[in-house]
Amino acid sequence: MTQTVEFRCAEFFSGIGGFRLALERAAELVSLVLSSDSASTSNSSAAAQKDEKQKEEGEGKKEPESETRRPVEVKTTIVAAFDINVHANKTYALNFKEQPRTKSIENLKSEDLSRLKAEVWVMSPPCQPYTRGGKQRDVEDARAKGLLRLIELLGEMKRAS
């Protein structure tokens, strides 16, 4: 029987969904690695029996094998995606059959995010306020306001919990 671990994720600055795709692929890879690890553990039971027999016969001492683990499937569910770019949202909807919210992140309230019950926040905020390619205006750049708002919301939500 496969053990399923699911993460509810909120995606901010979702664009066309590149981060979501990476998250889904990472979950698949982690599932594969964890499942192959559990398979190698269960396949080693024959080796453990052999080691036990050798131990009984006094031919060597080995540590006991860990208990057999079930295969693991890691799933990610995007409970909400946010981006203000309507063209990117159209592409996102074509890619994932889900429409991101066009609501500005700057206008979100902690209650909005609490209702999502997201355990993981993923984001790809604009980098121009902070890079050499941009104007390097840092927090004074209007494009930084969404990220700054999320940081503020994290503080509010932590205090409320």
PDB file of N, CA and C in Angstrom, residues 11 14-18 20 81 83 85-102:
ATOM      1  N   GLU A  11       0.327  29.716  -4.686  1.00  0.00           N
ATOM      2  CA  GLU A  11       1.345  30.159  -5.641  1.00  0.00           C
ATOM      3  C   GLU A  11       1.153  31.653  -5.920  1.00  0.00           C
ATOM      4  N   SER A  14       2.378  33.909 -10.093  1.00  0.00           N
ATOM      5  CA  SER A  14       2.367  32.610 -10.779  1.00  0.00           C
ATOM      6  C   SER A  14       2.805  32.652 -12.234  1.00  0.00           C
ATOM      7  N   GLY A  15       2.693  33.804 -12.897  1.00  0.00           N
ATOM      8  CA  GLY A  15       3.108  33.874 -14.296  1.00  0.00           C
ATOM      9  C   GLY A  15       2.401  32.824 -15.136  1.00  0.00           C
ATOM     10  N   ILE A  16       3.137  32.120 -15.976  1.00  0.00           N
ATOM     11  CA  ILE A  16       2.526  31.097 -16.831  1.00  0.00           C
ATOM     12  C   ILE A  16       2.575  29.709 -16.185  1.00  0.00           C
ATOM     13  N   GLY A  17       3.121  29.636 -14.952  1.00  0.00           N
ATOM     14  CA  GLY A  17       3.093  28.382 -14.211  1.00  0.00           C
ATOM     15  C   GLY A  17       4.398  27.622 -14.156  1.00  0.00           C
ATOM     16  N   GLY A  18       5.497  28.279 -14.450  1.00  0.00           N
ATOM     17  CA  GLY A  18       6.798  27.606 -14.422  1.00  0.00           C
ATOM     18  C   GLY A  18       7.148  27.036 -13.059  1.00  0.00           C
ATOM     19  N   ARG A  20       5.027  26.207 -10.712  1.00  0.00           N
ATOM     20  CA  ARG A  20       4.108  25.095 -10.435  1.00  0.00           C
ATOM     21  C   ARG A  20       4.600  23.815 -11.114  1.00  0.00           C
ATOM     22  N   ALA A  81      -3.678  30.372  -7.144  1.00  0.00           N
ATOM     23  CA  ALA A  81      -2.543  31.007  -7.824  1.00  0.00           C
ATOM     24  C   ALA A  81      -2.918  32.472  -8.041  1.00  0.00           C
ATOM     25  N   ASP A  83      -1.702  36.195  -9.933  1.00  0.00           N
ATOM     26  CA  ASP A  83      -0.860  37.015 -10.806  1.00  0.00           C
ATOM     27  C   ASP A  83      -1.736  38.113 -11.405  1.00  0.00           C
ATOM     28  N   ASN A  85      -1.052  39.712 -14.231  1.00  0.00           N
ATOM     29  CA  ASN A  85      -0.890  39.768 -15.681  1.00  0.00           C
ATOM     30  C   ASN A  85      -1.950  38.885 -16.348  1.00  0.00           C
ATOM     31  N   VAL A  86      -2.915  39.513 -17.008  1.00  0.00           N
ATOM     32  CA  VAL A  86      -4.020  38.753 -17.600  1.00  0.00           C
ATOM     33  C   VAL A  86      -3.550  37.836 -18.731  1.00  0.00           C
ATOM     34  N   HIS A  87      -2.522  38.232 -19.453  1.00  0.00           N
ATOM     35  CA  HIS A  87      -2.012  37.386 -20.548  1.00  0.00           C
ATOM     36  C   HIS A  87      -1.309  36.143 -19.986  1.00  0.00           C
ATOM     37  N   ALA A  88      -0.519  36.337 -18.941  1.00  0.00           N
ATOM     38  CA  ALA A  88       0.129  35.190 -18.289  1.00  0.00           C
ATOM     39  C   ALA A  88      -0.934  34.258 -17.702  1.00  0.00           C
ATOM     40  N   ASN A  89      -1.995  34.828 -17.145  1.00  0.00           N
ATOM     41  CA  ASN A  89      -3.058  34.012 -16.557  1.00  0.00           C
ATOM     42  C   ASN A  89      -3.777  33.172 -17.608  1.00  0.00           C
ATOM     43  N   LYS A  90      -3.931  33.702 -18.809  1.00  0.00           N
ATOM     44  CA  LYS A  90      -4.555  32.925 -19.890  1.00  0.00           C
ATOM     45  C   LYS A  90      -3.675  31.717 -20.240  1.00  0.00           C
ATOM     46  N   THR A  91      -2.373  31.934 -20.309  1.00  0.00           N
ATOM     47  CA  THR A  91      -1.452  30.836 -20.611  1.00  0.00           C
ATOM     48  C   THR A  91      -1.447  29.823 -19.472  1.00  0.00           C
ATOM     49  N   TYR A  92      -1.445  30.306 -18.248  1.00  0.00           N
ATOM     50  CA  TYR A  92      -1.496  29.424 -17.070  1.00  0.00           C
ATOM     51  C   TYR A  92      -2.740  28.543 -17.149  1.00  0.00           C
ATOM     52  N   ALA A  93      -3.873  29.155 -17.468  1.00  0.00           N
ATOM     53  CA  ALA A  93      -5.130  28.404 -17.561  1.00  0.00           C
ATOM     54  C   ALA A  93      -5.058  27.340 -18.657  1.00  0.00           C
ATOM     55  N   LEU A  94      -4.413  27.656 -19.768  1.00  0.00           N
ATOM     56  CA  LEU A  94      -4.238  26.657 -20.829  1.00  0.00           C
ATOM     57  C   LEU A  94      -3.314  25.525 -20.368  1.00  0.00           C
ATOM     58  N   ASN A  95      -2.277  25.874 -19.631  1.00  0.00           N
ATOM     59  CA  ASN A  95      -1.310  24.875 -19.164  1.00  0.00           C
ATOM     60  C   ASN A  95      -1.873  23.953 -18.092  1.00  0.00           C
ATOM     61  N   PHE A  96      -2.710  24.488 -17.189  1.00  0.00           N
ATOM     62  CA  PHE A  96      -3.119  23.721 -16.006  1.00  0.00           C
ATOM     63  C   PHE A  96      -4.628  23.584 -15.836  1.00  0.00           C
ATOM     64  N   LYS A  97      -5.401  24.115 -16.738  1.00  0.00           N
ATOM     65  CA  LYS A  97      -6.870  24.019 -16.670  1.00  0.00           C
ATOM     66  C   LYS A  97      -7.431  24.653 -15.404  1.00  0.00           C
ATOM     67  N   GLU A  98      -6.710  25.615 -14.858  1.00  0.00           N
ATOM     68  CA  GLU A  98      -7.157  26.373 -13.687  1.00  0.00           C
ATOM     69  C   GLU A  98      -6.818  27.834 -13.915  1.00  0.00           C
ATOM     70  N   GLN A  99      -7.722  28.696 -13.521  1.00  0.00           N
ATOM     71  CA  GLN A  99      -7.538  30.136 -13.736  1.00  0.00           C
ATOM     72  C   GLN A  99      -6.943  30.782 -12.483  1.00  0.00           C
ATOM     73  N   PRO A 100      -5.779  31.408 -12.596  1.00  0.00           N
ATOM     74  CA  PRO A 100      -5.241  32.148 -11.441  1.00  0.00           C
ATOM     75  C   PRO A 100      -6.133  33.338 -11.091  1.00  0.00           C
ATOM     76  N   ARG A 101      -6.024  33.777  -9.884  1.00  0.00           N
ATOM     77  CA  ARG A 101      -6.752  34.966  -9.430  1.00  0.00           C
ATOM     78  C   ARG A 101      -5.984  36.195  -9.878  1.00  0.00           C
ATOM     79  N   THR A 102      -6.694  37.135 -10.442  1.00  0.00           N
ATOM     80  CA  THR A 102      -6.064  38.350 -10.937  1.00  0.00           C
ATOM     81  C   THR A 102      -5.985  39.414  -9.843  1.00  0.00           C
TER      82      THR A 102
END
